[in-house]
Amino acid sequence: MKKISTRILTLLIVMVMILPMSSSLSFANDGNITAADLKASMQNANQLPPPTDVDERAARGNYLPYTGYFEESFTDGAAAGRKARFYIPEGSYVRNYFLTLALPSETDVEEFLVDSGWIDIAKANRLCLMILLPNGDKWGSYAEERAYVDYMLDGYTSARKWYSIYNEFYLAGYGDGGDILQQWTAENPLFVISQAYFDSSIDADALMAAGEKYYVHDGQKAATSATPVEATFESVQKKDIPVPTYFFGSHTPQGAIDYWKSANESDGSVKEGAGPLGSDIFFQNKVNSKAIATAYSNVVSRVAVLDDQVDYVDPKVTQEVYDALAVYTRYTNSSAWSNALGFRPDHKKLGIEIVDFWTKEEGGKDFKRQYIVYVPEKVKDKKLYPNGAPVLYAFGGNGNNAFQFFEASQYVELADTYGFSVVMPSEHTSPNGVTTTWRIGEDEYQFVLAVMNQVNAKYGEYFDQKRLFALGHSQGGGMVNYLSERDPDLFTAYAIMAGVTRTFAEGAPPVPMYTIYGEYDTVPYATNRAQWLKRNHFKEEDAVITDPFDLPARYNNPIQYLIYPNTPEYPGNKFVTSTWYDESGIPMFNDTTAYGREHNNTVPDAWRIWKEWFSKWGRDEDGNRVYGYIFDGVRAPLKMDQENTVNSGSVIPVKFALKDINGQHVGSAKAELYYAPVVSGTVGAYQPAISSGKANTGHTFKFSAEDHQYVFNMDTKGLAAGSYRLKIVLDGSREFKIDVTIKATSKKG
């Protein structure tokens, strides 16, 4: 294994909180905050200077530039003439979680925020608050408020110059303000993680009307249609997208409860009093589910209902509601065929670390950089992983800093299931000061080396250095392409999802790569594919279709093929894969099209990459890459590194062993034996070997579980004296060869 380069830049570990450009509330730690204090602290967000200064951005790192309490006025667009208020606690990350509040008409905002405890909860949990305001004292009808709410909650088109959002929201609505939010959620369920409403009087018919609309493909937009549109998979109705929902109040319309129970597939079973504030919980029934968003993991959505009046200004009430909302997270994209609900990882409980440190970049300038590391307890078990467990280094796309990418990608469950650690190096702050990007080049390479050295120093005993993998999405895929060229042996194998193409230099050595692009991807696959074919010395016509298109039709396939792929009832999946093998039968390049997918880092695609690619790669004792399993050599009496001589007519016992990447014996491979004559150094045509006796079937090896060996007793009767080459073929691709000389035996007269 190649040792990580020590040519890294000098690092100064600084585990300190970011110094915000705008100081936080002066009463942040005295516990005596009042509404008057909060109101007096309010800053005019329209007067904030752009957070674009190079030195300030370098020193701030992956944190939002301004903290405190703000009011922003909008002068153009759909929100022209309207206002909103924000609370940004210290330590809020770029792309931080936001909770949006809509309060009852004529509510004093500051009194509510203080008395209800939302300010304290926000500070304690690094939770940003967005408070929507009516146009005057009272909320208008939904038709009057819709454009304003669209503008505030649309993470894809709204111009945000002094903060950035996670792109999915927690919602808490009260009274008529809550009804505005709830109606918006029915129209935009992809953008809501979870929601809670107090004293709702929503028009249930309006919810049902919104739910009848369809999501259809339209690039990166969550486009809506009144009718289904032809595509690979059938269009998804909004009423079939689960959003965990909590109702509190004695007059919640039953129609609203029924609508969200249906959307969340919450059947008649109920756990009475088990929910927040003693509410009844109706859990999702995932049997025969039609919910794509919960198909890829163990997540279970829910609806909770408390048919009683609640003092929602009580901080204890607010705490329970927040805890219930924060059970969940959601993958941040606008495609109904890729959006995924998940359980939000508990960083403290799981030991997830977000680490800040300093590097020198751009000619010696100090930059605060960040990474996240997760080492599951499972991989610390030396009985399970005596040599350590694999490590996945994951690189988010443009704008996906480590915090947002880690929360959205749901790699925690994948790591827990298959036993590996996750390290996510983060992008640096973008020129706009509120998002992030990769500056692909030498500085980023040195940064990655620095991260690897740090995590190895702390967790190296749990890491298998022979199984380090790099996965990138979009611009992060471009980063992985770069790393594969800059230091080809840095990682054991590589993979990208919708990755940005890199033009490789002549002579860049082959390395194993797996790529996935979406059918509707905004990044074209063809240029990246051409570069990898050239680099790994393959031709387009040499491709083997290892996963063909096996959906029942070209268009309008049932979405169950996304939820229950490769099952007896739905015997197909969304993937089509072409594979190129090297001379040894090793798959060095896989290129997959994910039908129905847009430009997303989708949860099922990451699972596929791990199971079908990374889990099969490792290195042998000499540091050479090994795929699938390690050929542990032939057994006596034969040897692979010399000529073997046997008598004519004798039986040749061909024996060998295989081990997996963990060093365990493998008995599941299909092994076949062939032979060919060798005349004057030229190898003739191979023929299936003939076995002696009945121990073998045809020319296939038999696995002996007793001594962990594959055995084939080859009969040499009928073979002329001379040189032969035996060929062991594993799983139809990998080949191992042994040279044998058959010596004529003298006849006794």
XYZ file of C-alpha atoms in Angstrom:
749
model
C 0.000 0.000 0.000
C 1.338 3.383 -0.916
C 2.049 5.504 2.120
C 0.204 8.796 2.149
C 2.504 11.591 1.104
C 4.073 13.586 3.904
C 4.498 16.564 1.599
C 1.514 18.223 3.193
C 1.426 21.820 4.195
C 1.960 22.754 7.814
C -1.279 22.523 9.739
C -2.422 24.265 12.843
C -5.374 22.490 14.396
C -7.796 25.079 15.632
C -10.952 23.725 17.238
C -12.549 27.097 17.837
C -15.905 28.602 16.984
C -16.127 30.898 13.991
C -15.904 34.603 14.669
C -18.980 35.918 12.851
C -18.955 39.152 10.912
C -21.937 40.296 12.966
C -21.814 39.584 16.670
C -24.413 37.342 18.239
C -26.918 38.529 20.805
C -25.226 40.079 23.815
C -27.537 38.188 26.139
C -26.756 34.821 24.559
C -25.449 33.240 27.740
C -27.136 35.029 30.629
C -30.465 33.179 30.402
C -32.488 36.411 30.839
C -33.408 37.151 27.260
C -36.549 39.257 26.860
C -38.667 40.170 23.876
C -37.451 43.732 24.214
C -33.816 42.548 24.100
C -34.488 40.500 20.996
C -36.292 43.318 19.227
C -33.574 45.803 20.125
C -30.915 43.485 18.720
C -32.625 43.139 15.339
C -30.367 44.104 12.442
C -31.364 45.288 8.997
C -30.274 42.488 6.673
C -30.565 44.817 3.685
C -27.667 46.863 5.034
C -25.277 43.951 5.554
C -22.161 44.194 3.398
C -21.694 41.335 0.910
C -19.735 38.534 2.637
C -17.328 38.265 -0.280
C -14.027 39.500 1.162
C -11.355 36.927 0.357
C -9.534 37.128 3.673
C -12.741 37.015 5.710
C -14.007 33.999 3.773
C -10.689 32.212 4.226
C -10.791 32.777 7.985
C -14.489 31.897 8.387
C -14.542 28.550 6.631
C -17.783 26.600 6.245
C -19.890 28.816 8.511
C -22.522 31.402 7.708
C -21.110 34.947 7.706
C -23.700 36.635 9.928
C -25.206 35.586 13.235
C -27.904 37.206 15.292
C -31.453 38.427 14.713
C -32.360 40.057 11.392
C -35.176 41.499 9.352
C -35.018 41.526 5.566
C -37.242 43.613 3.290
C -37.838 42.547 -0.304
C -38.104 45.084 -3.064
C -38.537 42.931 -6.149
C -39.733 39.550 -7.266
C -42.689 37.636 -5.851
C -41.968 38.897 -2.334
C -41.769 42.595 -3.258
C -43.098 44.748 -0.451
C -42.904 41.920 2.097
C -40.567 41.162 5.011
C -39.236 38.165 6.916
C -37.188 37.733 10.083
C -34.345 35.373 10.778
C -32.412 34.079 13.721
C -28.962 32.685 12.881
C -27.183 31.218 15.943
C -23.425 31.171 16.303
C -21.774 28.199 14.660
C -24.399 27.840 11.928
C -22.971 26.016 8.952
C -23.210 26.981 5.336
C -26.336 25.150 4.071
C -27.584 24.875 7.655
C -30.925 23.401 8.678
C -33.720 25.990 8.793
C -37.034 25.808 10.615
C -39.707 28.052 9.148
C -42.307 29.522 11.480
C -45.678 31.017 10.539
C -47.491 32.468 13.555
C -51.139 33.384 14.072
C -52.261 36.770 12.827
C -51.568 39.708 15.163
C -48.884 37.803 17.106
C -45.953 39.704 18.575
C -43.070 37.859 16.939
C -40.391 38.583 19.513
C -42.601 37.735 22.487
C -43.491 34.433 20.842
C -39.892 33.513 19.964
C -38.736 34.186 23.523
C -41.690 32.821 25.487
C -42.056 29.663 23.397
C -38.357 28.817 23.754
C -37.584 28.744 20.037
C -34.617 31.112 20.461
C -33.080 28.898 23.149
C -33.674 25.736 21.130
C -32.149 27.349 18.039
C -29.017 28.332 19.959
C -28.664 24.917 21.581
C -29.044 23.012 18.303
C -27.466 25.317 15.696
C -30.911 25.630 14.169
C -31.626 28.640 11.982
C -35.089 30.181 12.180
C -36.994 31.825 9.343
C -40.122 33.676 10.476
C -42.638 34.469 7.764
C -44.625 37.663 8.281
C -48.105 38.588 7.061
C -48.562 41.662 4.899
C -49.787 43.796 7.775
C -51.227 42.354 10.953
C -53.202 39.514 9.414
C -52.590 36.724 6.971
C -54.460 36.862 3.710
C -55.928 33.910 1.862
C -53.586 31.224 0.582
C -54.027 32.556 -2.941
C -52.804 35.955 -1.704
C -49.875 34.513 0.266
C -48.718 31.789 -2.086
C -46.205 33.814 -4.131
C -44.554 35.154 -0.965
C -44.211 31.692 0.588
C -42.947 30.264 -2.712
C -40.240 32.901 -2.821
C -39.141 32.336 0.763
C -39.086 28.532 0.689
C -37.901 27.839 -2.845
C -34.285 26.883 -2.348
C -33.522 26.797 -6.053
C -34.547 30.205 -7.379
C -34.672 32.670 -4.478
C -31.673 34.987 -4.278
C -29.976 34.587 -0.902
C -27.033 36.934 -0.497
C -26.201 36.812 3.208
C -27.141 33.253 4.187
C -27.748 29.851 2.570
C -30.211 27.083 3.333
C -30.216 23.302 3.506
C -32.867 23.373 0.709
C -35.338 21.324 2.754
C -37.250 22.842 5.651
C -38.696 21.933 8.992
C -42.049 23.703 9.340
C -43.926 24.759 12.470
C -47.215 26.548 11.916
C -49.670 28.073 14.346
C -53.302 28.954 13.704
C -54.015 30.676 10.384
C -50.288 31.124 9.743
C -49.868 27.370 9.986
C -52.666 26.782 7.497
C -50.689 28.796 4.934
C -47.640 26.560 5.468
C -49.671 23.363 5.376
C -51.283 24.234 2.063
C -47.865 25.079 0.643
C -46.522 21.696 1.806
C -49.312 19.839 0.016
C -48.182 21.590 -3.172
C -44.446 21.182 -2.468
C -43.904 17.998 -0.408
C -40.411 17.390 -1.803
C -39.071 20.424 0.078
C -40.373 19.668 3.575
C -38.530 17.383 5.986
C -41.281 17.302 8.614
C -44.067 19.589 9.801
C -46.043 20.425 12.954
C -49.274 22.410 13.252
C -51.196 23.842 16.192
C -54.905 24.702 16.034
C -55.238 23.985 12.344
C -58.432 24.851 10.498
C -57.089 24.026 7.042
C -59.453 23.410 4.133
C -58.947 19.670 3.648
C -60.427 19.840 0.132
C -57.607 22.205 -0.847
C -55.040 19.665 0.390
C -56.645 16.906 -1.632
C -56.807 19.070 -4.744
C -53.086 19.834 -4.455
C -52.287 16.163 -3.930
C -53.898 15.177 -7.213
C -51.221 17.068 -9.184
C -48.217 15.193 -10.631
C -44.505 15.769 -10.404
C -42.906 15.435 -13.833
C -39.346 15.631 -15.163
C -38.027 19.099 -15.993
C -34.281 19.203 -15.531
C -33.450 20.392 -12.029
C -36.909 21.803 -11.350
C -39.774 20.186 -9.468
C -42.234 20.717 -12.293
C -45.962 20.124 -11.779
C -48.600 18.878 -14.190
C -52.331 18.311 -13.892
C -51.922 15.115 -15.906
C -49.222 12.422 -16.044
C -46.421 12.793 -18.599
C -44.748 9.966 -20.498
C -41.371 9.027 -19.001
C -39.458 5.882 -18.085
C -41.397 5.648 -14.832
C -44.958 6.731 -14.273
C -45.489 10.241 -12.915
C -45.758 10.604 -9.148
C -48.720 12.294 -7.548
C -47.986 14.679 -4.713
C -50.377 12.822 -2.428
C -48.012 9.822 -2.566
C -44.985 11.652 -1.113
C -44.621 11.122 2.648
C -44.010 14.071 4.954
C -43.899 13.283 8.704
C -46.695 15.358 10.237
C -47.758 16.326 13.763
C -51.135 17.849 14.696
C -51.962 19.467 18.035
C -55.344 20.987 18.841
C -58.928 20.004 19.581
C -60.410 21.062 16.251
C -57.983 19.764 13.611
C -60.102 18.917 10.553
C -60.418 15.150 10.186
C -59.971 15.568 6.436
C -56.497 17.042 6.998
C -55.554 14.193 9.330
C -56.812 11.649 6.794
C -54.923 13.346 3.949
C -51.553 13.212 5.693
C -52.169 9.701 7.020
C -52.745 8.602 3.439
C -49.663 10.451 2.145
C -47.588 8.804 4.873
C -49.208 5.385 4.373
C -50.184 5.367 8.031
C -52.680 2.535 8.377
C -55.195 1.913 11.138
C -52.635 0.750 13.710
C -51.866 3.335 16.360
C -49.622 3.723 19.400
C -51.783 5.699 21.738
C -50.035 8.399 23.719
C -46.583 7.432 22.372
C -45.974 10.626 20.432
C -44.858 14.133 21.400
C -47.031 15.716 24.111
C -48.856 12.393 24.527
C -50.162 12.334 20.967
C -51.227 9.156 19.195
C -48.755 7.980 16.547
C -49.824 6.379 13.287
C -46.717 4.782 11.775
C -46.173 4.178 8.094
C -46.995 0.680 6.859
C -44.283 -0.063 4.299
C -45.859 -3.309 3.086
C -46.837 -2.795 -0.564
C -45.648 0.805 -0.253
C -45.863 3.288 -3.134
C -43.624 5.820 -1.398
C -40.334 6.135 -3.280
C -38.970 8.484 -0.599
C -38.911 5.749 2.066
C -37.940 2.850 -0.186
C -34.171 2.984 0.140
C -33.635 2.638 3.870
C -35.148 1.591 7.187
C -36.849 4.952 7.681
C -40.522 4.878 8.709
C -42.648 8.002 8.390
C -45.468 8.893 10.774
C -48.428 11.067 11.607
C -49.090 12.091 15.213
C -52.371 13.545 16.439
C -53.263 15.108 19.785
C -56.948 15.976 19.987
C -56.585 18.475 22.799
C -55.706 22.079 23.379
C -52.006 22.793 23.934
C -50.232 25.798 25.367
C -47.894 26.154 22.423
C -46.043 29.055 24.050
C -44.745 26.669 26.732
C -41.000 25.979 26.115
C -41.485 22.347 27.164
C -44.055 21.964 24.411
C -41.705 23.550 21.891
C -38.854 21.263 22.923
C -40.925 18.122 22.389
C -42.113 19.382 19.029
C -38.580 20.188 17.884
C -37.329 16.777 19.025
C -40.079 15.119 16.980
C -39.380 17.187 13.864
C -35.633 16.545 14.086
C -36.084 12.771 13.970
C -35.961 13.145 10.192
C -33.850 14.554 7.405
C -34.380 14.573 3.666
C -32.222 14.284 0.577
C -31.998 17.684 -1.066
C -33.203 17.401 -4.615
C -36.252 18.247 -6.684
C -36.960 14.867 -8.270
C -39.837 12.743 -6.996
C -37.986 9.664 -8.317
C -34.867 10.352 -6.227
C -35.966 12.371 -3.188
C -35.439 10.344 -0.019
C -36.648 10.710 3.551
C -34.260 9.467 6.231
C -33.564 9.349 9.921
C -31.375 12.293 10.902
C -28.075 11.121 12.409
C -27.489 11.996 16.060
C -23.941 13.333 15.941
C -23.306 13.099 19.679
C -24.723 9.612 20.099
C -22.932 8.229 17.041
C -19.639 10.012 17.683
C -19.755 11.954 14.402
C -17.060 14.639 14.368
C -17.027 17.913 12.435
C -13.424 19.087 12.460
C -12.008 22.519 11.597
C -8.339 23.072 10.880
C -6.101 25.497 9.033
C -4.214 24.996 5.791
C -2.019 27.244 3.698
C -3.308 27.685 0.173
C -3.132 30.156 -2.704
C 0.444 31.214 -2.229
C 0.563 30.928 1.562
C -2.835 32.319 2.587
C -4.347 30.686 5.676
C -7.669 28.923 5.053
C -9.989 27.368 7.575
C -11.090 24.007 6.178
C -13.439 21.336 7.470
C -14.189 17.641 7.269
C -16.591 15.155 8.848
C -15.624 11.692 10.059
C -17.875 8.851 11.162
C -16.403 5.644 12.565
C -19.221 3.206 13.454
C -18.896 1.245 16.667
C -19.226 -1.897 14.572
C -15.885 -1.375 12.843
C -14.085 -0.966 16.167
C -14.707 -4.653 16.941
C -11.366 -6.327 16.324
C -13.001 -9.740 16.219
C -15.077 -8.641 13.233
C -12.377 -6.494 11.651
C -8.952 -7.688 12.813
C -7.257 -5.752 10.011
C -9.521 -2.739 10.196
C -12.535 -1.864 8.062
C -12.805 -0.010 4.731
C -12.980 3.785 4.567
C -15.141 5.759 2.147
C -13.952 9.274 1.292
C -16.951 11.120 -0.143
C -16.839 14.428 -2.028
C -19.991 16.530 -2.413
C -20.999 18.460 -5.492
C -20.725 22.190 -6.057
C -22.436 23.920 -3.140
C -22.668 20.714 -1.080
C -20.405 21.407 1.869
C -19.625 18.480 4.138
C -22.403 19.215 6.655
C -25.186 19.337 4.077
C -23.791 16.448 2.041
C -23.370 14.241 5.099
C -26.874 14.919 6.384
C -28.540 14.450 2.980
C -26.612 11.481 1.578
C -27.688 9.076 4.344
C -24.343 7.239 4.264
C -24.631 6.525 7.998
C -27.076 3.672 7.489
C -24.994 2.344 4.594
C -21.837 2.434 6.727
C -23.588 0.781 9.664
C -24.997 -1.948 7.434
C -21.830 -2.908 5.571
C -19.165 -1.920 8.070
C -17.014 0.973 6.909
C -16.057 4.455 8.056
C -17.010 7.656 6.249
C -14.782 10.708 5.801
C -16.118 13.799 4.021
C -13.625 16.526 3.192
C -15.506 19.786 2.677
C -15.310 22.376 -0.054
C -13.998 25.853 0.685
C -16.267 28.895 0.809
C -17.377 30.203 -2.590
C -16.709 33.756 -3.806
C -20.319 34.666 -2.926
C -19.506 33.948 0.732
C -22.575 31.819 1.508
C -22.040 28.599 -0.454
C -19.058 26.336 -1.153
C -17.154 24.947 -4.108
C -14.122 22.835 -5.024
C -11.048 24.582 -6.373
C -9.814 21.475 -8.151
C -6.033 21.438 -8.169
C -2.911 20.987 -6.065
C -4.249 22.877 -3.023
C -7.208 20.524 -2.804
C -4.944 17.487 -3.173
C -2.804 18.687 -0.281
C -5.966 19.331 1.737
C -7.144 15.750 1.161
C -3.741 14.419 2.215
C -3.974 16.519 5.368
C -7.412 15.121 6.172
C -6.193 11.567 5.588
C -3.223 12.056 7.864
C -5.409 13.491 10.616
C -8.026 10.755 10.564
C -5.341 8.090 10.313
C -3.592 9.505 13.360
C -6.788 9.278 15.408
C -8.606 6.284 13.931
C -5.938 4.424 11.990
C -6.278 1.272 14.084
C -9.832 0.906 12.750
C -8.941 1.629 9.115
C -7.947 -0.980 6.570
C -5.409 0.939 4.493
C -5.806 -1.617 1.710
C -9.431 -0.586 1.219
C -9.657 3.186 0.858
C -12.268 4.391 -1.625
C -13.179 7.727 -3.184
C -16.714 8.649 -4.291
C -17.765 12.019 -5.688
C -20.944 13.624 -6.965
C -21.056 16.278 -9.695
C -18.168 18.688 -9.066
C -17.088 16.315 -6.310
C -16.921 13.715 -9.073
C -14.631 16.077 -10.932
C -12.532 16.204 -7.774
C -12.368 12.392 -7.685
C -11.389 12.324 -11.360
C -8.577 14.756 -10.541
C -7.357 12.753 -7.527
C -7.317 9.571 -9.599
C -4.845 11.255 -11.944
C -2.861 13.290 -9.416
C -2.182 10.272 -7.199
C -3.566 7.097 -8.829
C -2.653 4.829 -5.913
C -4.075 7.090 -3.218
C -7.324 5.110 -3.223
C -7.991 1.460 -3.971
C -10.908 2.172 -6.310
C -12.893 5.183 -7.495
C -16.514 6.014 -8.313
C -18.429 9.087 -9.407
C -22.097 9.987 -9.748
C -22.864 12.530 -12.471
C -19.244 13.633 -12.250
C -17.677 16.523 -14.101
C -15.387 15.277 -16.880
C -11.626 15.592 -16.698
C -9.329 15.433 -19.719
C -6.590 13.080 -18.589
C -2.979 13.603 -19.564
C -1.387 11.120 -21.923
C 0.065 8.227 -19.967
C -2.247 8.512 -16.961
C -2.237 4.944 -15.610
C -5.392 2.815 -15.543
C -7.314 2.693 -12.273
C -10.667 1.058 -11.442
C -13.606 3.430 -11.940
C -17.385 3.082 -11.612
C -19.601 5.860 -12.975
C -23.348 6.481 -12.743
C -25.196 9.157 -14.705
C -28.906 9.824 -14.768
C -31.171 9.412 -17.774
C -32.170 13.077 -17.374
C -28.785 14.260 -16.109
C -27.658 17.822 -16.754
C -24.043 16.600 -16.913
C -23.424 14.526 -20.060
C -21.921 11.080 -19.555
C -20.354 10.646 -23.009
C -17.279 12.851 -22.545
C -16.395 11.293 -19.197
C -16.890 7.811 -20.628
C -14.623 8.594 -23.579
C -11.863 9.821 -21.264
C -12.004 6.696 -19.113
C -12.036 4.347 -22.096
C -8.950 6.071 -23.437
C -7.180 6.126 -20.079
C -7.891 2.471 -19.280
C -7.020 1.344 -22.848
C -10.469 0.109 -23.847
C -12.573 0.425 -26.978
C -16.283 1.190 -27.008
C -17.044 -2.038 -28.874
C -15.378 -4.139 -26.153
C -18.142 -3.349 -23.648
C -20.011 -6.197 -21.985
C -23.581 -5.376 -20.936
C -23.509 -6.732 -17.391
C -26.865 -5.255 -16.344
C -29.213 -4.913 -19.332
C -32.379 -2.840 -19.599
C -34.885 -5.196 -17.999
C -37.891 -3.011 -17.265
C -41.110 -4.337 -18.835
C -41.573 -1.299 -21.100
C -39.643 1.700 -22.359
C -42.057 4.178 -20.769
C -44.495 4.494 -17.879
C -43.158 1.602 -15.844
C -44.738 1.162 -12.401
C -42.787 3.001 -9.707
C -42.650 -0.282 -7.777
C -39.628 -1.106 -9.955
C -37.857 1.665 -8.019
C -39.178 0.487 -4.646
C -38.936 -3.315 -5.039
C -36.328 -3.853 -7.780
C -35.210 -7.354 -8.752
C -37.996 -9.086 -6.862
C -40.225 -11.885 -8.213
C -43.099 -9.449 -8.663
C -40.931 -6.681 -10.156
C -38.011 -8.495 -11.860
C -36.033 -5.530 -13.095
C -34.305 -2.332 -12.029
C -33.514 1.162 -13.259
C -29.849 0.463 -14.039
C -28.127 -0.382 -17.317
C -24.416 -1.114 -16.966
C -21.622 -1.557 -19.487
C -18.406 -3.136 -18.228
C -14.907 -3.253 -19.673
C -12.503 -5.996 -18.523
C -8.721 -5.993 -18.666
C -6.569 -8.894 -19.861
C -6.963 -10.675 -16.532
C -10.737 -10.430 -16.593
C -10.834 -7.655 -14.000
C -13.609 -5.065 -14.511
C -11.614 -1.844 -14.651
C -14.417 0.426 -15.871
C -18.167 0.280 -15.278
C -20.480 2.899 -16.767
C -24.097 2.879 -15.580
C -27.181 4.775 -16.687
C -29.788 5.208 -13.953
C -33.140 5.528 -15.701
C -35.558 8.025 -14.230
C -32.753 9.855 -12.434
C -31.790 13.477 -12.790
C -28.578 15.124 -11.586
C -28.717 13.677 -8.099
C -26.570 11.996 -5.477
C -29.310 9.438 -4.963
C -29.428 7.061 -2.031
C -29.988 3.784 -3.971
C -27.148 4.605 -6.362
C -24.718 4.960 -3.464
C -25.844 1.591 -2.101
C -25.282 0.059 -5.524
C -21.774 1.483 -5.791
C -20.847 0.035 -2.424
C -22.350 -3.415 -2.949
C -21.409 -3.872 -6.594
C -18.054 -2.090 -6.639
C -16.209 -0.945 -3.547
C -17.010 -4.042 -1.471
C -15.163 -6.172 -4.027
C -11.889 -4.261 -4.141
C -8.825 -4.559 -1.933
C -5.076 -4.975 -2.085
C -2.828 -7.973 -1.580
C 0.232 -8.088 0.670
C 2.338 -6.418 -2.016
C -0.096 -3.514 -2.370
C -1.461 -4.652 -5.718
C -5.158 -4.085 -6.365
C -7.312 -7.194 -6.103
C -10.915 -7.566 -7.257
C -13.522 -9.933 -5.845
C -11.248 -12.323 -4.034
C -7.593 -13.112 -3.704
C -6.231 -16.131 -5.528
C -4.369 -17.839 -2.705
C -2.234 -19.979 -4.996
C -2.308 -23.569 -6.245
C -1.622 -26.361 -3.828
C 0.860 -29.224 -4.039
C 1.865 -31.051 -6.066
C 1.554 -28.232 -8.650
C 3.326 -24.878 -8.593
C 2.535 -21.776 -10.649
C 6.052 -20.364 -10.925
C 7.768 -23.354 -12.485
C 7.309 -26.215 -14.953
C 5.367 -29.146 -13.528
C 6.077 -32.654 -14.826
C 3.648 -35.572 -14.635
C 3.566 -39.032 -16.121
C 1.439 -39.801 -19.137
C -1.908 -41.319 -18.197
C -1.753 -40.076 -14.630
C -4.307 -37.969 -12.771
C -3.303 -34.366 -12.058
C -4.820 -33.091 -8.793
C -5.374 -29.369 -9.497
C -6.063 -27.579 -6.213
C -6.242 -23.930 -5.220
C -7.780 -21.662 -2.585
C -9.521 -18.274 -2.649
C -9.848 -15.676 0.077
C -12.057 -12.618 0.215
C -10.875 -9.110 0.963
C -11.244 -9.835 4.689
C -8.953 -12.871 4.510
C -11.806 -15.366 4.828
C -11.958 -18.422 2.597
C -14.353 -18.207 -0.351
C -16.267 -21.227 -1.614
C -18.911 -19.583 -3.783
C -16.916 -18.934 -6.958
C -17.556 -20.884 -10.140
C -14.210 -22.369 -11.213
C -13.571 -24.210 -14.477
C -10.479 -25.917 -15.889
C -9.259 -25.854 -19.479
C -6.074 -27.098 -21.172
C -4.217 -26.295 -24.389
C -1.142 -27.812 -26.091
C 1.984 -25.677 -26.269
C 4.155 -26.258 -29.355
C 7.376 -24.298 -29.834
C 6.114 -21.686 -27.378
C 2.767 -21.222 -29.153
C -0.370 -21.935 -27.097
C -3.039 -23.787 -29.036
C -6.817 -23.792 -28.617
C -8.166 -24.432 -25.138
C -10.397 -27.434 -24.492
C -12.470 -28.307 -21.411
C -10.531 -30.576 -19.091
C -11.692 -34.160 -18.485
C -12.119 -35.274 -14.891
C -11.163 -38.623 -13.436
C -13.961 -40.274 -11.541
C -17.267 -38.676 -10.551
C -16.108 -36.050 -8.062
C -16.319 -33.281 -10.632
C -19.177 -32.270 -12.889
C -17.945 -31.608 -16.405
C -14.889 -29.365 -16.251
C -16.002 -27.559 -13.054
C -14.034 -27.607 -9.816
C -15.551 -28.968 -6.629
C -15.126 -26.972 -3.426
C -13.999 -28.926 -0.375
C -15.338 -27.177 2.729
C -13.153 -29.364 4.930
C -9.843 -27.961 3.704
C -11.180 -24.796 1.947
C -9.877 -25.866 -1.458
C -11.199 -26.095 -4.984
C -10.295 -29.483 -6.437
C -10.292 -30.917 -9.960
C -8.777 -34.333 -10.680
C -7.701 -33.999 -14.306
C -7.399 -37.202 -16.354
C -4.458 -37.184 -18.788
C -5.361 -40.408 -20.562
C -5.400 -39.839 -24.269
C -3.154 -36.794 -24.098
C 0.112 -37.050 -25.988
C 3.378 -36.391 -24.254
C 4.443 -32.790 -24.460
C 3.863 -29.330 -22.999
C 0.450 -28.061 -21.944
C -0.975 -24.976 -20.333
C -3.763 -25.390 -17.808
C -6.150 -22.464 -17.374
C -8.325 -21.933 -14.302
C -11.251 -19.599 -15.095
C -13.091 -17.979 -12.186
C -16.648 -16.741 -12.664
C -16.194 -16.693 -16.408
C -13.575 -13.934 -16.438
C -10.489 -14.157 -14.228
C -7.807 -16.544 -15.424
C -4.835 -18.264 -13.785
C -2.438 -20.465 -15.753
C -0.184 -23.368 -14.908
C 2.420 -24.966 -17.205
C 2.594 -28.762 -17.226
C 4.754 -31.232 -19.117
C 3.382 -34.724 -19.674
C 6.269 -37.175 -19.778
C 5.950 -40.361 -21.755
C 6.346 -43.485 -19.676
C 8.463 -46.390 -20.981
C 6.739 -49.709 -21.649
C 8.119 -52.752 -19.904
C 8.515 -55.713 -22.275
